[in-house]
Short mmCIF file of C-alpha atoms in Angstrom, two decimals:
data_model
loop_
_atom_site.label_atom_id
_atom_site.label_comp_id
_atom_site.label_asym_id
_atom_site.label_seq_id
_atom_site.Cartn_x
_atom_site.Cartn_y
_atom_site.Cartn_z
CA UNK A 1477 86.55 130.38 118.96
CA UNK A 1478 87.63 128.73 115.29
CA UNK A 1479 90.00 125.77 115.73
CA UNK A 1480 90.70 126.10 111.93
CA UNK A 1481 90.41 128.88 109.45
CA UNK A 1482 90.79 128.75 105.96
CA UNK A 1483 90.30 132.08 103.37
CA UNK A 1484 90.85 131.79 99.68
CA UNK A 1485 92.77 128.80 100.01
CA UNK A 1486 93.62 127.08 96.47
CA UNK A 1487 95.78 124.06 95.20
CA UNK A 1488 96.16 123.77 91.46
CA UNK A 1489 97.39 120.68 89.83
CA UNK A 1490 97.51 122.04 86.43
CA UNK A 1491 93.94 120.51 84.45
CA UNK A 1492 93.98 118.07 87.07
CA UNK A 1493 91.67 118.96 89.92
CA UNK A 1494 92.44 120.55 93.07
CA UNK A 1495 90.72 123.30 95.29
CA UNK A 1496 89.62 126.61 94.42
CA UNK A 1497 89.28 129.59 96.70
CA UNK A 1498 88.09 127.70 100.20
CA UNK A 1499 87.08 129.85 102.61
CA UNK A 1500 85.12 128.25 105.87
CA UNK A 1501 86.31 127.75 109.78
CA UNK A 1502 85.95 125.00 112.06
CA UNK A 1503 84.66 126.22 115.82
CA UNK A 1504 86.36 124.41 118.79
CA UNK A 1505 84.49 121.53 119.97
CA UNK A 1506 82.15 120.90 116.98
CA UNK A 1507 82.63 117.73 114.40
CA UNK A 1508 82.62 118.98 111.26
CA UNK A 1509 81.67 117.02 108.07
CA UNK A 1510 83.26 117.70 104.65
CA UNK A 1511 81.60 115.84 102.03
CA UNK A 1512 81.56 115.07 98.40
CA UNK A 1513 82.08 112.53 96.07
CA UNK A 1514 85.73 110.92 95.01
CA UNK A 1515 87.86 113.28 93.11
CA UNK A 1516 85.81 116.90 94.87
CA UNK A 1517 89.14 117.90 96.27
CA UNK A 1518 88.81 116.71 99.90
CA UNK A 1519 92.20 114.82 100.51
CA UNK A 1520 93.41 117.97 98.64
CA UNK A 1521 92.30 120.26 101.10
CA UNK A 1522 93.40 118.28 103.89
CA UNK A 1523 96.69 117.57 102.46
CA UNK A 1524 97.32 121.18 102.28
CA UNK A 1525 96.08 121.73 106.14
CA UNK A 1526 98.71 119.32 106.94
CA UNK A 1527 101.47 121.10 105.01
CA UNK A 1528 101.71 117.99 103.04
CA UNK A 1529 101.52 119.91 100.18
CA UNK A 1530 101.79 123.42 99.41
CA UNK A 1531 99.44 125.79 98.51
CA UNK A 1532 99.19 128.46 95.73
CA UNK A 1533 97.30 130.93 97.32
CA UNK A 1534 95.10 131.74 100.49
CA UNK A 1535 96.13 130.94 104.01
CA UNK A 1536 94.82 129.00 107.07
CA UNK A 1537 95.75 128.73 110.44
CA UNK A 1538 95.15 125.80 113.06
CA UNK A 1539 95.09 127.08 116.55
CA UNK A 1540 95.47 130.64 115.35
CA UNK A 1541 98.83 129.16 113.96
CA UNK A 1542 100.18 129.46 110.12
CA UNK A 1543 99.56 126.05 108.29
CA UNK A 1544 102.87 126.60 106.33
CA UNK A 1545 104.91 128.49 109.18
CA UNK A 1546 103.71 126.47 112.03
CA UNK A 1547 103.63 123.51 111.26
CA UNK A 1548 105.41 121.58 113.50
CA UNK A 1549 104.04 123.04 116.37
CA UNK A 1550 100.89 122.56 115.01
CA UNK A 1551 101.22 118.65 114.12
CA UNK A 1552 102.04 118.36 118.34
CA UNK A 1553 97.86 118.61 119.04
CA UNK A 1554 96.65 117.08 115.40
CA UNK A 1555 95.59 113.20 115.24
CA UNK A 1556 95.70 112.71 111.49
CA UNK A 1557 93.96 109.72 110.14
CA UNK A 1558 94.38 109.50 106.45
CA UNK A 1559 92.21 107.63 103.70
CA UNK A 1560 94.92 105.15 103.00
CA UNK A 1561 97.35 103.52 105.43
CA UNK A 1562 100.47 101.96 104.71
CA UNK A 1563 103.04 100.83 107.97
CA UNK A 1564 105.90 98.79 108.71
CA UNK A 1565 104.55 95.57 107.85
CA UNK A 1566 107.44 93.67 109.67
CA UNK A 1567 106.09 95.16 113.64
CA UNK A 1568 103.37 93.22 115.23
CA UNK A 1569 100.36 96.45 116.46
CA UNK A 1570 101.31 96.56 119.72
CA UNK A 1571 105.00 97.13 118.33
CA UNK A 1572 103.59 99.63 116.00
CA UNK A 1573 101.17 101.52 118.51
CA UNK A 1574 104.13 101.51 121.05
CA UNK A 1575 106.70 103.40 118.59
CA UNK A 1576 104.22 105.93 117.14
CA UNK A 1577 103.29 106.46 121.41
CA UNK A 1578 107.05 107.33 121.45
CA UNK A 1579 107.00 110.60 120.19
CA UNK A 1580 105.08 111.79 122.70
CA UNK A 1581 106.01 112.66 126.13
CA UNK A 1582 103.78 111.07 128.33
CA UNK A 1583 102.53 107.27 128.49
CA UNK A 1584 99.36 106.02 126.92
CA UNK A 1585 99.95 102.53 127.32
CA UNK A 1586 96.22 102.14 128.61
CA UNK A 1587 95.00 104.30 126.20
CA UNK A 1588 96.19 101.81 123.80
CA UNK A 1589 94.77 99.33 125.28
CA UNK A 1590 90.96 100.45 125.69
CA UNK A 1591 91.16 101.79 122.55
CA UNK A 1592 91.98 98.54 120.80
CA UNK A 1593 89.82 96.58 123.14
CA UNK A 1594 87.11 98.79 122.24
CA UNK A 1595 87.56 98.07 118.29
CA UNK A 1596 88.23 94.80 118.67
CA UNK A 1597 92.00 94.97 117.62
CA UNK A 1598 94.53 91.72 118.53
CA UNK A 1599 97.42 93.91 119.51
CA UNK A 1600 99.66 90.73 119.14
CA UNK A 1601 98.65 90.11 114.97
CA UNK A 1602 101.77 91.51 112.30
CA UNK A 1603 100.58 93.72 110.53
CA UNK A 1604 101.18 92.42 106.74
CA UNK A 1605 98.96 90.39 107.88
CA UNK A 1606 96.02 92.59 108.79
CA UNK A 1607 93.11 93.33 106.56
CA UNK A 1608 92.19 96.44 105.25
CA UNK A 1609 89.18 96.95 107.89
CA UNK A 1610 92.10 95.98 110.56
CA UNK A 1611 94.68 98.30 109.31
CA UNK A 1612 91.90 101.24 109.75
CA UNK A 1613 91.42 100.30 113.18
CA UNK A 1614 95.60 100.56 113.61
CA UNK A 1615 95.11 104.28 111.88
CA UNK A 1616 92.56 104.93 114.53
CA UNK A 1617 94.18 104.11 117.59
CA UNK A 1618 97.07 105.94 116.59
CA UNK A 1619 95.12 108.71 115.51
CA UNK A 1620 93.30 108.77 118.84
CA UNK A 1621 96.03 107.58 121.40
CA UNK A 1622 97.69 111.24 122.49
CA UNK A 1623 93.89 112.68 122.88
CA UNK A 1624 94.74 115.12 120.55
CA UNK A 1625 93.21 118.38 120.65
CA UNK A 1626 92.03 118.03 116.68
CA UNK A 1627 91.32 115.24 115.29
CA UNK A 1628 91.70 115.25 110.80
CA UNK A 1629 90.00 112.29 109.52
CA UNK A 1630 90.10 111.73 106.26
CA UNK A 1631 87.18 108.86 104.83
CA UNK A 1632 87.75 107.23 108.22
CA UNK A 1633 85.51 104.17 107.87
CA UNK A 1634 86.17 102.60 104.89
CA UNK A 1635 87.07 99.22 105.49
CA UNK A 1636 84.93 99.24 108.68
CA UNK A 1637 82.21 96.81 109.49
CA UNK A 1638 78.56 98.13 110.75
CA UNK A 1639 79.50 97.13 114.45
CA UNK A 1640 82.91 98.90 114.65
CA UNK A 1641 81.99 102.23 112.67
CA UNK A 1642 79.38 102.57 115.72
CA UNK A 1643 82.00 102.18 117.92
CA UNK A 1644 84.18 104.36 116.39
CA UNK A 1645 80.94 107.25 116.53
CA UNK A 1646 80.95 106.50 119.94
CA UNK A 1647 84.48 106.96 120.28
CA UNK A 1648 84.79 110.81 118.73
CA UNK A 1649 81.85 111.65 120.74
CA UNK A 1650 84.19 110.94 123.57
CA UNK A 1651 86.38 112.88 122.33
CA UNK A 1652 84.34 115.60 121.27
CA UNK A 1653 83.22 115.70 124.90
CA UNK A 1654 86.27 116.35 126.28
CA UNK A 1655 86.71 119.31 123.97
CA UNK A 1656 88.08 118.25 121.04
CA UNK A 1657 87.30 119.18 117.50
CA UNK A 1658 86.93 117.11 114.70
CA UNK A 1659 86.93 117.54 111.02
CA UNK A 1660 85.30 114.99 109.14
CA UNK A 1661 85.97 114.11 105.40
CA UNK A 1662 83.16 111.41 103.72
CA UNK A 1663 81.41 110.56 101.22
CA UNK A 1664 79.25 108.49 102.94
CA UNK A 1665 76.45 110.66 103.50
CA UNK A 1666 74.77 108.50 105.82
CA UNK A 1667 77.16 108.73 108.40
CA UNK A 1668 77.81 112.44 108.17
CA UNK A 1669 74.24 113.31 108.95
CA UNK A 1670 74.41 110.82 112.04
CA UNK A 1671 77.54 112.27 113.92
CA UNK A 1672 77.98 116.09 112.50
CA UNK A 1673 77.29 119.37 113.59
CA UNK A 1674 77.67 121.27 110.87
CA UNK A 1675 78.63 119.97 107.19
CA UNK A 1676 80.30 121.65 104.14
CA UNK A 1677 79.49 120.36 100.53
CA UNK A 1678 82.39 120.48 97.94
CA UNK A 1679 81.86 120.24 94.12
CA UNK A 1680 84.68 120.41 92.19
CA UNK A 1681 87.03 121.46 94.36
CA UNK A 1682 84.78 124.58 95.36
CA UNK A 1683 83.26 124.76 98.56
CA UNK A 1684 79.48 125.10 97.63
CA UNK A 1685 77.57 125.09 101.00
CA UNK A 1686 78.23 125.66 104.47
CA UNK A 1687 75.06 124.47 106.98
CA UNK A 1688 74.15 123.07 110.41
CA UNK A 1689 73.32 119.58 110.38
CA UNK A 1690 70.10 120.09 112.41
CA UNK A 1691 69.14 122.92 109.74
CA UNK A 1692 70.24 121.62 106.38
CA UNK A 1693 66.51 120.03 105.42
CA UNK A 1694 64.64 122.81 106.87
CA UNK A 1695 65.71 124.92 103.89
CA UNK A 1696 63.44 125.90 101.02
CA UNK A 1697 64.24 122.70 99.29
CA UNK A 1698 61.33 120.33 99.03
CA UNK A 1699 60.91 116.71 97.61
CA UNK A 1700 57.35 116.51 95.95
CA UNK A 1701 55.72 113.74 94.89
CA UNK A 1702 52.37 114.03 92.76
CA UNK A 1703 50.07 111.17 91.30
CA UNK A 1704 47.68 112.50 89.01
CA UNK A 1705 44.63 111.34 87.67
CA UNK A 1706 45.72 110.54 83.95
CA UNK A 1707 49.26 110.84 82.05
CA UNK A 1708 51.77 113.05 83.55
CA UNK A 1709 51.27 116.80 82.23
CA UNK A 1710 54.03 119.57 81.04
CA UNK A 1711 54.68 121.89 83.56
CA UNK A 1712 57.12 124.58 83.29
CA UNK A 1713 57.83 125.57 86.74
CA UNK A 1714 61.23 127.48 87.72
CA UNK A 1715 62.75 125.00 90.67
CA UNK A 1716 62.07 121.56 89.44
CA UNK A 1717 65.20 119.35 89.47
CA UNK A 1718 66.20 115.60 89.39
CA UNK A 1719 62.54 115.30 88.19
CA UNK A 1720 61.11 111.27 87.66
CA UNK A 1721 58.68 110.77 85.76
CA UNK A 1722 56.61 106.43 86.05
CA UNK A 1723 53.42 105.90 84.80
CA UNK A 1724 50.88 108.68 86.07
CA UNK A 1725 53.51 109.93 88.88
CA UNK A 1726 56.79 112.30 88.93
CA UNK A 1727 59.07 112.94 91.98
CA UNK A 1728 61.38 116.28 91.85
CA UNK A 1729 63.25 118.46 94.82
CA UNK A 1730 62.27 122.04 94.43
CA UNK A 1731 63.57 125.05 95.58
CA UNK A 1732 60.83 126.96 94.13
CA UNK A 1733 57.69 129.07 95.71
CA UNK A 1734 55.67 126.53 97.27
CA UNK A 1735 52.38 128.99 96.53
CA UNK A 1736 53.51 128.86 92.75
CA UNK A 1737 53.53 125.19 93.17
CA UNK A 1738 50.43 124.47 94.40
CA UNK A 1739 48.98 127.03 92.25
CA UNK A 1740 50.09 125.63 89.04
CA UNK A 1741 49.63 121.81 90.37
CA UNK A 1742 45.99 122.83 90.97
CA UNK A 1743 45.13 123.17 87.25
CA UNK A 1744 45.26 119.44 87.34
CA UNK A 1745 42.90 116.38 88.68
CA UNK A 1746 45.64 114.94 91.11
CA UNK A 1747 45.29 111.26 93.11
CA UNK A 1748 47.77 112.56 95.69
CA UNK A 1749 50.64 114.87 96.56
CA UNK A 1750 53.26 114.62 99.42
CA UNK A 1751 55.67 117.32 100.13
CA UNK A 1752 58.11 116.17 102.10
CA UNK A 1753 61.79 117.84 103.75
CA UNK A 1754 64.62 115.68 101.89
CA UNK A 1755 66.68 113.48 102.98
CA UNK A 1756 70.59 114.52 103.65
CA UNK A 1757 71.14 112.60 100.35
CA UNK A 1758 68.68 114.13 98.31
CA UNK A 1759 70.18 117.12 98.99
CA UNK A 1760 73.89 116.75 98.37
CA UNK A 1761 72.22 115.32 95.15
CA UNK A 1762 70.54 118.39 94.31
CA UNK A 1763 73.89 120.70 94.61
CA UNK A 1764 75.46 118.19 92.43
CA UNK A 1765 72.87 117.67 89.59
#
């Protein structure tokens, strides 16, 4: 079953950049990563989700519900957390958390409170006076506190220290466990890799590959490293890219025929060669280079 499904959806800003043509679903229950760099179109896309903003072609629905249509009804099971929080500066968080726990029907007053205890959040601080790694953890709580049945988080832990993004992992895998789904916006590809089932790589504002987690460096991309015995030769090869060439050594990914490869790599008097799977970033590298 697809929590979220998006076909053809595009936002146009003009020459500015926005999305073009995103077509992908989000399965119940899985955490879904959506990555690429500043400015690829991922607050766009969630923006538009949200019916913050609208779009000028291609639909999605959330919950089998119209994005545009629905969504009110659809904003009842969403916990939205977005990249950059601004509240009422004037409310203490306990204030805050208790007002935004108001528009719900039921109480999560200990929900509040293991939630905060668990990031390490002083309910009793204003918060004007929070920093920006405290105001994230008020955007979480609230995010989290009505156990929504999605969760939209949008470069959740900027601002975060080592010690609470852990616990904040450990906190949507809680979640996730009780059957929620997640979609996960970053650009922090270190992260991604640790907590996600599946990831989607945008360029552009064009979706350019969809793949599980647990798949995504068993591909046919390879990084190769060779140290020959004497200067680096010429090789024209169809796959090399992001090649580095030092001394007597050059590193490349390539998505060529390993045969061809070794066959052409063979001509030479080599010290080494490794051929190894990439890492997550040397792959979200290799789509953008």
């Amino acid at each position: 079953m697809n929590i979220i499904e998006i076909k053809d959806l595009t936002k146009s800003y003009g020459k500015a950049r926005g999305i073009n043509n995103i077509t992908l679903d989000v399965k119940k229950g899985e955490i879904f990563g959506f990555i690429g760099p500043n400015g690829a179109g991922k607050s766009t896309l969630i923006r538009t989700l949200l019916n913050l903003i609208f779009p000028n072609n291609g639909s999605a629905t959330i919950f089998g519900l119209d994005i545009v249509k629905d969504s009110t009804k659809i904003k009842e099971n969403i916990g939205y957390l977005p990249g950059e929080v601004n509240f009422y500066g004037k409310m203490n968080v306990k204030e805050f958390l208790l007002f935004s726990e108001s528009f719900y029907n039921e109480n999560y007053i200990k929900r509040i409170k293991y939630l905060s205890d668990k990031l390490d959040l002083d309910l009793k601080r204003k918060i004007e006076d929070l920093s920006l790694g405290n105001l994230k953890k008020v955007a979480i709580v609230q995010a989290l506190l009505h156990e929504p049945k999605l969760l939209i988080l949008d470069e959740p832990t900027s601002g975060l220290d080592p010690l609470i993004q852990q616990r904040f992992f450990e906190l949507l895998l809680e979640e996730k466990a009780k059957g929620a789904t997640i979609f996960f916006s970053s650009h922090v590809l270190g992260e991604v890799q640790k907590i996600c089932d599946r990831v989607g790589i945008i360029k552009e504002g064009k979706l350019i590959k969809i793949e599980d987690i647990k798949n995504i460096n068993r591909g046919k991309i390879k990084y190769v490293h060779l140290e020959f015995n004497g200067s680096v030769p010429k090789m024209t090869i169809k796959g090399i890219k992001n090649k580095e060439v030092l001394d007597n050594t050059v590193k490349f990914m390539y998505s060529g025929d390993i045969e061809e490869l070794l066959k052409q790599v063979s001509k030479y008097k080599l010290n080494d060669i490794k051929i190894e799977e990439p890492s997550l970033e040397e792959i979200f590298m290799h789509y953008y280079s």
